[in-house]
Amino acid sequence: MIVGVPRETAPGERRVALVPELVPKLTKEGLDVLVEAGAGEGAGFPDASYVDKGARLGSAVLESADVVLKVQPPATEEVERLQEGSTLVGLLRPYDNAATIKALAARGVTAFSMELMPRITRAQSMDVLSAMSTVAGYKAVLIAASRLPKFFPLLMTAAGNMAPARVFIIGAGVAGLQAIGTAKRLGAVVEAYDTRPAVKEQVESLGARFAELAVETKDAEDKGGYAKAQSEEFYRKQQEMMSRYVAAADVVIPTALVPGQRAPILITEAMVQAMRPGSVIVDLAAEQGGNCALTEPGQEVVRHGVLIIGATNVPSTMPQHASEMYARTVTSFFAHLLKEGKLHLDLEDELTRGPLVTHQGDVVHEAVKARL
Ligand code: NAD
């Protein structure tokens, strides 16, 4: 069985789906690993490093592979190059990528979307969302620190004392907690808020202060640990209660998401207006529309003197470690699908069934099908 790793073609994408270190994990299973020349270049993995680990270099990877490991969803033109009946594993963005999903079904491709992996203990090593959120949370703080016209730590120097930066993190899930830890390590004074009350302890254990807002969350969390959407009235109150935290902050990093929905607007224009000029917002919810009303996804804008960065595909800006983490989750999942070197799909198993989007000519994921 040929496992193909193509070079990513999406603009700005520097990650690769397989890193050299993990090639032996596949060749040991008797698999033939075919890597497109230059596939790892953007992430710092030269072609020779794959060959050293037992992979073959080549072209026409999509056309020849039985299984394709990718990062970004394939372009429609790339779907047509996949072998009929082949298998694809990647981040397929199934909810806003109808044309690709339909094309994959029509081509008879068995497509797994890593974002749909159930977040259960058994699947922890396959949890690509946590892996990529870890990168994004860390990097968002570095982006903010490099753009803020101030130091992060308290400095006492002969040229004067500099107060530490104040950082406010909204949403303390995987990305938010990583951002808190990183901002603390840089010496900032950090506050954070999340609608899930269970998070308070985690925020405090990282040395940050949990913002106690006088607004009660109802039914904050679903059984998977994700936030549930709140009422319009709740969001209005939340904005009001958060205003003073946002105004006092030098840096705001909103990461608040509700699965399957547009990100809630938590920072209004008036709240931006009340911030000090030179302050920075790095909106990690930009791909889902943004938590700040003034965010322009993929763009940097200055509004009322505040720099608002609509950060998209942040993991790709740290491609080496992001690829290593991504590749570990993908190979761990792929290993789960193998039995004696062959694909063995047990559709009764939630780890196999959960991320399965298209199979034998149909869209088989109920929620994705409903969205189409
Ligand atoms: P996410 O990216 O969907 O959301 C980010 C954060 O935004 C969440 O913490 C959410 O509560 C918060 N949020 C939503 N609306 C908000 C609002 N109005 N104001 C403030 N915050 C708001 O979530 P995530 O980081 O991917 O994961 C969230 C949680 O899922 C984790 O903290 C954990 O409990 C659970 N999880 C479980 C596993 C597992 O293997 N069991 C793995 C990963 C995550």
Short mmCIF file of C-alpha atoms and ligand atoms in Angstrom, two decimals:
data_model
loop_
_atom_site.label_atom_id
_atom_site.label_comp_id
_atom_site.label_asym_id
_atom_site.label_seq_id
_atom_site.Cartn_x
_atom_site.Cartn_y
_atom_site.Cartn_z
CA MET A 1 0.00 0.00 0.00
CA ILE A 2 1.38 3.40 -0.98
CA VAL A 3 1.04 6.20 1.57
CA GLY A 4 1.47 9.54 -0.18
CA VAL A 5 2.50 12.86 1.33
CA PRO A 6 1.97 15.71 -1.17
CA ARG A 7 3.39 19.18 -0.97
CA GLU A 8 0.71 21.50 0.40
CA THR A 9 -0.56 23.97 -2.18
CA ALA A 10 -2.81 26.26 -0.13
CA PRO A 11 -1.42 29.82 -0.02
CA GLY A 12 0.70 30.42 3.09
CA GLU A 13 0.58 26.79 4.26
CA ARG A 14 4.04 25.70 5.43
CA ARG A 15 3.16 22.57 7.37
CA VAL A 16 3.55 19.02 6.09
CA ALA A 17 1.42 16.03 7.10
CA LEU A 18 4.31 13.64 7.83
CA VAL A 19 7.73 14.38 9.33
CA PRO A 20 10.80 12.21 8.65
CA GLU A 21 10.99 10.89 12.21
CA LEU A 22 7.62 9.16 11.75
CA VAL A 23 8.37 7.49 8.40
CA PRO A 24 9.70 4.29 10.10
CA LYS A 25 6.41 3.96 12.01
CA LEU A 26 4.74 3.39 8.63
CA THR A 27 7.47 1.44 6.81
CA LYS A 28 7.59 -0.99 9.76
CA GLU A 29 4.01 -1.87 8.88
CA GLY A 30 5.16 -2.79 5.36
CA LEU A 31 3.88 0.46 3.83
CA ASP A 32 5.57 2.25 0.95
CA VAL A 33 5.92 5.94 1.90
CA LEU A 34 5.99 8.25 -1.11
CA VAL A 35 6.82 11.90 -0.40
CA GLU A 36 6.50 14.62 -3.03
CA ALA A 37 9.78 16.43 -3.58
CA GLY A 38 9.82 19.62 -1.51
CA ALA A 39 6.86 18.58 0.68
CA GLY A 40 8.70 19.24 3.94
CA GLU A 41 10.77 22.19 2.79
CA GLY A 42 8.54 24.90 4.28
CA ALA A 43 8.64 23.20 7.66
CA GLY A 44 12.42 22.69 7.70
CA PHE A 45 12.48 19.03 6.59
CA PRO A 46 14.58 18.63 3.43
CA ASP A 47 13.86 15.80 0.96
CA ALA A 48 17.00 13.92 2.02
CA SER A 49 15.77 13.67 5.61
CA TYR A 50 12.75 11.66 4.43
CA VAL A 51 14.90 9.40 2.24
CA ASP A 52 17.27 8.79 5.18
CA LYS A 53 14.32 7.47 7.16
CA GLY A 54 13.16 5.10 4.42
CA ALA A 55 10.70 7.13 2.33
CA ARG A 56 10.69 7.36 -1.47
CA LEU A 57 10.71 10.73 -3.18
CA GLY A 58 8.56 11.26 -6.22
CA SER A 59 5.95 13.20 -8.09
CA ALA A 60 2.34 12.38 -9.01
CA VAL A 61 1.77 11.50 -5.36
CA LEU A 62 -1.99 12.12 -5.43
CA GLU A 63 -2.36 9.93 -8.51
CA SER A 64 -0.39 6.97 -7.15
CA ALA A 65 -1.17 6.81 -3.43
CA ASP A 66 -3.69 4.44 -1.87
CA VAL A 67 -3.72 6.64 1.21
CA VAL A 68 -2.97 10.38 1.11
CA LEU A 69 -1.94 12.26 4.26
CA LYS A 70 -2.56 15.99 3.94
CA VAL A 71 -2.81 19.10 6.09
CA GLN A 72 -5.20 21.38 4.17
CA PRO A 73 -8.29 20.25 2.27
CA PRO A 74 -7.45 19.35 -1.32
CA ALA A 75 -8.44 21.83 -4.02
CA THR A 76 -11.20 20.48 -6.31
CA GLU A 77 -8.60 20.01 -9.02
CA GLU A 78 -6.54 17.90 -6.59
CA VAL A 79 -9.57 15.73 -5.73
CA GLU A 80 -9.81 14.79 -9.39
CA ARG A 81 -6.23 13.54 -9.28
CA LEU A 82 -6.86 11.20 -6.34
CA GLN A 83 -7.29 7.53 -7.18
CA GLU A 84 -10.90 6.43 -7.11
CA GLY A 85 -11.49 4.51 -3.91
CA SER A 86 -8.39 5.89 -2.22
CA THR A 87 -8.28 7.15 1.37
CA LEU A 88 -7.56 10.71 2.49
CA VAL A 89 -6.71 11.94 5.99
CA GLY A 90 -6.47 15.69 6.65
CA LEU A 91 -8.02 18.83 8.05
CA LEU A 92 -10.92 19.04 5.61
CA ARG A 93 -12.90 21.89 7.21
CA PRO A 94 -16.02 19.86 6.39
CA TYR A 95 -18.57 22.40 7.57
CA ASP A 96 -17.55 25.19 5.22
CA ASN A 97 -16.13 23.27 2.33
CA ALA A 98 -19.16 21.78 0.60
CA ALA A 99 -17.66 21.64 -2.91
CA THR A 100 -14.64 19.61 -1.78
CA ILE A 101 -16.71 17.24 0.35
CA LYS A 102 -19.12 16.59 -2.51
CA ALA A 103 -16.22 16.09 -4.94
CA LEU A 104 -14.57 13.60 -2.55
CA ALA A 105 -17.80 11.62 -2.29
CA ALA A 106 -18.25 11.65 -6.06
CA ARG A 107 -14.70 10.37 -6.50
CA GLY A 108 -15.41 7.49 -4.12
CA VAL A 109 -12.72 8.66 -1.71
CA THR A 110 -12.84 7.51 1.90
CA ALA A 111 -12.11 10.84 3.59
CA PHE A 112 -11.34 11.36 7.26
CA SER A 113 -11.41 14.86 8.70
CA MET A 114 -9.13 15.06 11.71
CA GLU A 115 -11.09 17.95 13.27
CA LEU A 116 -14.04 15.61 13.78
CA MET A 117 -12.11 13.21 16.01
CA PRO A 118 -14.09 12.60 19.19
CA ARG A 119 -12.28 14.19 22.14
CA ILE A 120 -12.28 11.15 24.36
CA THR A 121 -9.41 9.75 26.40
CA ARG A 122 -8.81 6.91 23.92
CA ALA A 123 -8.29 9.46 21.14
CA GLN A 124 -6.01 11.84 23.04
CA SER A 125 -2.99 11.07 20.87
CA MET A 126 -5.15 11.88 17.79
CA ASP A 127 -6.46 15.19 19.10
CA VAL A 128 -5.32 17.50 16.35
CA LEU A 129 -7.43 20.43 17.59
CA SER A 130 -5.62 20.48 20.93
CA ALA A 131 -2.26 20.13 19.20
CA MET A 132 -2.86 23.06 16.84
CA SER A 133 -4.52 25.19 19.54
CA THR A 134 -1.41 24.74 21.66
CA VAL A 135 0.69 26.23 18.87
CA ALA A 136 -1.81 29.04 18.23
CA GLY A 137 -2.12 30.05 21.89
CA TYR A 138 1.64 30.22 22.34
CA LYS A 139 2.29 32.08 19.11
CA ALA A 140 -0.53 34.60 19.65
CA VAL A 141 1.27 35.87 22.74
CA LEU A 142 4.57 36.18 20.89
CA ILE A 143 2.83 38.09 18.09
CA ALA A 144 1.26 40.42 20.65
CA ALA A 145 4.53 40.90 22.54
CA SER A 146 6.42 41.73 19.37
CA ARG A 147 3.84 44.31 18.28
CA LEU A 148 3.15 45.95 21.65
CA PRO A 149 5.10 49.19 22.10
CA LYS A 150 5.90 48.09 25.67
CA PHE A 151 7.76 45.42 27.62
CA PHE A 152 5.83 42.43 28.91
CA PRO A 153 7.75 42.05 32.23
CA LEU A 154 8.23 44.53 35.04
CA LEU A 155 11.63 46.12 34.51
CA MET A 156 13.54 48.12 37.09
CA THR A 157 16.43 49.83 35.36
CA ALA A 158 18.65 52.86 35.81
CA ALA A 159 16.60 54.46 33.04
CA GLY A 160 13.43 54.00 35.04
CA ASN A 161 10.91 51.42 36.05
CA MET A 162 8.59 49.89 33.49
CA ALA A 163 5.27 48.47 34.63
CA PRO A 164 4.43 44.99 33.37
CA ALA A 165 2.00 44.58 30.49
CA ARG A 166 -1.55 43.56 31.32
CA VAL A 167 -2.91 40.72 29.24
CA PHE A 168 -6.56 39.66 29.14
CA ILE A 169 -7.37 36.25 27.67
CA ILE A 170 -10.99 35.53 26.74
CA GLY A 171 -11.77 31.82 26.51
CA ALA A 172 -9.51 29.52 28.51
CA GLY A 173 -9.70 26.32 26.47
CA VAL A 174 -6.58 24.72 25.05
CA ALA A 175 -5.38 27.83 23.16
CA GLY A 176 -6.34 30.22 25.98
CA LEU A 177 -4.55 28.21 28.66
CA GLN A 178 -1.42 27.99 26.51
CA ALA A 179 -1.62 31.76 25.95
CA ILE A 180 -1.94 32.35 29.71
CA GLY A 181 1.12 30.20 30.42
CA THR A 182 3.18 31.92 27.73
CA ALA A 183 2.18 35.45 28.81
CA LYS A 184 3.01 34.59 32.43
CA ARG A 185 6.42 33.26 31.40
CA LEU A 186 7.06 36.58 29.67
CA GLY A 187 6.27 38.38 32.91
CA ALA A 188 2.90 39.94 32.10
CA VAL A 189 0.06 40.37 34.58
CA VAL A 190 -2.58 38.03 33.21
CA GLU A 191 -6.35 37.87 33.66
CA ALA A 192 -8.71 35.47 31.93
CA TYR A 193 -12.38 34.66 31.60
CA ASP A 194 -14.36 31.69 30.32
CA THR A 195 -18.05 30.87 30.40
CA ARG A 196 -17.26 27.38 31.68
CA PRO A 197 -16.88 27.77 35.47
CA ALA A 198 -14.76 24.58 35.62
CA VAL A 199 -11.92 26.52 34.01
CA LYS A 200 -11.37 28.93 36.93
CA GLU A 201 -9.11 26.52 38.79
CA GLN A 202 -6.98 25.84 35.69
CA VAL A 203 -6.56 29.59 35.10
CA GLU A 204 -5.49 30.14 38.69
CA SER A 205 -3.11 27.19 38.67
CA LEU A 206 -1.20 28.97 35.89
CA GLY A 207 -0.81 32.04 38.08
CA ALA A 208 -3.42 34.18 36.32
CA ARG A 209 -6.44 35.84 37.86
CA PHE A 210 -9.89 34.63 36.84
CA ALA A 211 -12.13 37.57 35.98
CA GLU A 212 -15.27 37.18 38.07
CA LEU A 213 -18.07 38.68 36.00
CA ALA A 214 -21.45 39.30 37.59
CA VAL A 215 -23.17 37.33 34.88
CA GLU A 216 -24.40 33.81 35.37
CA THR A 217 -23.73 31.18 32.73
CA LYS A 218 -26.53 28.74 32.27
CA ASP A 219 -25.78 25.27 31.05
CA ALA A 220 -22.27 26.37 30.10
CA GLU A 221 -20.81 23.10 28.90
CA ASP A 222 -21.90 20.11 26.80
CA LYS A 223 -20.94 16.55 27.68
CA GLY A 224 -17.82 16.76 25.50
CA GLY A 225 -16.46 19.66 27.58
CA TYR A 226 -17.23 22.26 24.88
CA ALA A 227 -18.93 25.59 25.53
CA LYS A 228 -22.61 25.87 24.70
CA ALA A 229 -23.99 28.97 23.01
CA GLN A 230 -25.51 31.53 25.39
CA SER A 231 -28.40 33.93 24.79
CA GLU A 232 -28.03 37.34 23.12
CA GLU A 233 -28.87 38.87 26.49
CA PHE A 234 -26.02 36.93 28.10
CA TYR A 235 -23.51 38.14 25.50
CA ARG A 236 -24.67 41.73 25.94
CA LYS A 237 -24.17 41.46 29.70
CA GLN A 238 -20.84 39.73 29.21
CA GLN A 239 -19.63 42.60 27.00
CA GLU A 240 -20.72 45.11 29.61
CA MET A 241 -19.03 43.24 32.46
CA MET A 242 -15.83 42.67 30.49
CA SER A 243 -15.50 46.31 29.40
CA ARG A 244 -13.29 47.34 32.30
CA TYR A 245 -10.98 44.32 31.85
CA VAL A 246 -10.58 45.07 28.14
CA ALA A 247 -10.01 48.80 28.78
CA ALA A 248 -7.34 48.06 31.39
CA ALA A 249 -5.48 45.60 29.16
CA ASP A 250 -2.51 46.30 26.92
CA VAL A 251 -3.11 43.03 25.09
CA VAL A 252 -6.36 41.14 24.60
CA ILE A 253 -6.29 37.62 23.16
CA PRO A 254 -9.81 36.35 22.52
CA THR A 255 -10.08 32.62 21.76
CA ALA A 256 -13.77 32.02 22.51
CA LEU A 257 -15.48 29.48 20.28
CA VAL A 258 -18.73 27.57 20.26
CA PRO A 259 -18.43 24.46 18.05
CA GLY A 260 -20.22 24.68 14.72
CA GLN A 261 -21.20 28.35 15.13
CA ARG A 262 -19.84 31.77 14.31
CA ALA A 263 -17.60 32.95 17.16
CA PRO A 264 -19.57 35.16 19.59
CA ILE A 265 -18.86 38.91 19.42
CA LEU A 266 -17.47 39.75 22.84
CA ILE A 267 -15.52 42.95 22.13
CA THR A 268 -17.60 45.75 20.63
CA GLU A 269 -16.32 48.85 18.83
CA ALA A 270 -17.02 50.94 21.95
CA MET A 271 -14.84 48.56 23.98
CA VAL A 272 -11.98 48.98 21.47
CA GLN A 273 -12.44 52.74 21.65
CA ALA A 274 -11.97 52.62 25.42
CA MET A 275 -8.58 50.85 25.10
CA ARG A 276 -5.30 52.77 25.26
CA PRO A 277 -3.76 53.64 21.87
CA GLY A 278 -0.98 51.18 21.05
CA SER A 279 -2.83 48.27 22.63
CA VAL A 280 -3.02 45.03 20.68
CA ILE A 281 -5.79 42.51 20.08
CA VAL A 282 -4.78 39.16 18.57
CA ASP A 283 -8.10 37.58 17.64
CA LEU A 284 -7.62 33.82 17.59
CA ALA A 285 -11.31 33.36 16.76
CA ALA A 286 -10.78 35.18 13.44
CA GLU A 287 -11.24 32.02 11.34
CA GLN A 288 -14.72 31.66 12.82
CA GLY A 289 -15.55 35.33 12.22
CA GLY A 290 -13.72 36.81 15.22
CA ASN A 291 -14.60 37.68 18.84
CA CYS A 292 -13.98 41.38 18.16
CA ALA A 293 -16.53 43.26 16.08
CA LEU A 294 -13.71 45.06 14.22
CA THR A 295 -11.63 42.00 13.35
CA GLU A 296 -10.94 41.41 9.68
CA PRO A 297 -9.94 37.77 9.29
CA GLY A 298 -6.48 37.40 7.77
CA GLN A 299 -5.80 41.16 8.08
CA GLU A 300 -4.23 43.60 10.49
CA VAL A 301 -6.13 46.83 11.04
CA VAL A 302 -5.68 49.79 13.35
CA ARG A 303 -8.95 51.08 14.76
CA HIS A 304 -9.16 53.85 17.37
CA GLY A 305 -5.38 53.49 17.79
CA VAL A 306 -5.63 49.77 18.63
CA LEU A 307 -3.89 47.15 16.47
CA ILE A 308 -6.34 44.33 15.73
CA ILE A 309 -4.77 41.24 14.22
CA GLY A 310 -7.25 38.83 12.61
CA ALA A 311 -4.92 35.89 13.03
CA THR A 312 -5.62 32.96 10.70
CA ASN A 313 -3.70 29.70 10.29
CA VAL A 314 -1.33 30.62 13.13
CA PRO A 315 0.07 27.05 13.42
CA SER A 316 1.54 27.40 9.93
CA THR A 317 3.72 30.28 11.19
CA MET A 318 5.51 27.79 13.46
CA PRO A 319 5.63 25.01 10.88
CA GLN A 320 8.31 22.72 12.29
CA HIS A 321 6.79 21.89 15.65
CA ALA A 322 3.26 22.29 14.26
CA SER A 323 4.08 19.64 11.60
CA GLU A 324 5.63 17.34 14.20
CA MET A 325 2.53 17.58 16.37
CA TYR A 326 0.16 17.30 13.42
CA ALA A 327 2.02 14.29 12.02
CA ARG A 328 1.91 12.51 15.39
CA THR A 329 -1.86 12.85 15.60
CA VAL A 330 -2.30 11.74 11.98
CA THR A 331 0.01 8.71 12.20
CA SER A 332 -1.52 7.71 15.50
CA PHE A 333 -4.97 7.75 13.85
CA PHE A 334 -3.70 6.00 10.74
CA ALA A 335 -2.07 3.26 12.84
CA HIS A 336 -5.47 2.76 14.45
CA LEU A 337 -6.96 2.02 11.00
CA LEU A 338 -4.33 -0.61 10.13
CA LYS A 339 -4.42 -4.33 10.68
CA GLU A 340 -1.39 -6.32 9.43
CA GLY A 341 -0.34 -3.51 7.11
CA LYS A 342 -3.80 -3.17 5.51
CA LEU A 343 -6.62 -0.72 6.04
CA HIS A 344 -9.27 -2.22 8.22
CA LEU A 345 -12.24 0.07 8.79
CA ASP A 346 -14.37 -0.91 11.74
CA LEU A 347 -17.33 1.42 11.29
CA GLU A 348 -18.71 0.43 14.66
CA ASP A 349 -15.68 2.02 16.32
CA GLU A 350 -16.29 5.68 17.20
CA LEU A 351 -12.65 6.56 16.54
CA THR A 352 -13.04 5.37 12.96
CA ARG A 353 -16.61 6.48 12.43
CA GLY A 354 -16.30 9.90 14.15
CA PRO A 355 -13.98 11.59 11.64
CA LEU A 356 -15.27 9.67 8.59
CA VAL A 357 -16.86 12.18 6.19
CA THR A 358 -17.18 10.39 2.85
CA HIS A 359 -17.18 6.66 2.10
CA GLN A 360 -18.18 4.54 -0.90
CA GLY A 361 -19.60 7.47 -2.84
CA ASP A 362 -21.63 9.04 -0.03
CA VAL A 363 -21.28 11.75 2.59
CA VAL A 364 -21.67 9.59 5.69
CA HIS A 365 -21.14 12.09 8.52
CA GLU A 366 -24.61 13.12 9.68
CA ALA A 367 -23.78 16.66 10.84
CA VAL A 368 -21.75 17.38 7.69
CA LYS A 369 -24.51 15.95 5.50
CA ALA A 370 -27.06 18.16 7.28
CA ARG A 371 -24.88 21.23 6.63
CA LEU A 372 -24.57 20.38 2.92
P1 NAD B 1 -12.86 25.77 21.83
O1 NAD B 1 -11.68 26.07 20.98
O2 NAD B 1 -14.11 25.27 21.19
O3 NAD B 1 -13.25 27.10 22.65
C1 NAD B 1 -12.28 27.85 23.33
C2 NAD B 1 -12.80 28.32 24.67
O4 NAD B 1 -13.75 29.37 24.49
C3 NAD B 1 -13.51 27.25 25.49
O5 NAD B 1 -12.85 27.10 26.71
C4 NAD B 1 -14.91 27.83 25.68
O6 NAD B 1 -15.48 27.49 26.94
C5 NAD B 1 -14.64 29.31 25.57
N1 NAD B 1 -15.81 30.16 25.32
C6 NAD B 1 -16.89 29.95 24.52
N2 NAD B 1 -17.74 30.99 24.59
C7 NAD B 1 -17.21 31.90 25.44
C8 NAD B 1 -17.61 33.17 25.91
N3 NAD B 1 -18.75 33.73 25.53
N4 NAD B 1 -16.80 33.81 26.78
C9 NAD B 1 -15.63 33.26 27.20
N5 NAD B 1 -15.20 32.06 26.79
C10 NAD B 1 -15.97 31.38 25.92
O7 NAD B 1 -12.49 24.76 22.98
P2 NAD B 1 -11.19 23.87 23.15
O8 NAD B 1 -10.10 24.70 23.68
O9 NAD B 1 -10.93 23.13 21.89
O10 NAD B 1 -11.66 22.82 24.24
C11 NAD B 1 -12.49 23.17 25.30
C12 NAD B 1 -12.50 22.08 26.30
O11 NAD B 1 -12.76 20.79 25.72
C13 NAD B 1 -11.20 21.84 27.02
O12 NAD B 1 -10.83 22.80 27.90
C14 NAD B 1 -11.53 20.50 27.66
O13 NAD B 1 -12.35 20.63 28.77
C15 NAD B 1 -12.25 19.82 26.55
N6 NAD B 1 -11.29 18.92 25.89
C16 NAD B 1 -11.33 17.62 26.19
C17 NAD B 1 -10.41 16.75 25.61
C18 NAD B 1 -10.40 15.29 25.93
O14 NAD B 1 -9.63 14.56 25.40
N7 NAD B 1 -11.25 14.82 26.80
C19 NAD B 1 -9.46 17.21 24.74
C20 NAD B 1 -9.44 18.58 24.44
C21 NAD B 1 -10.37 19.42 25.01
#
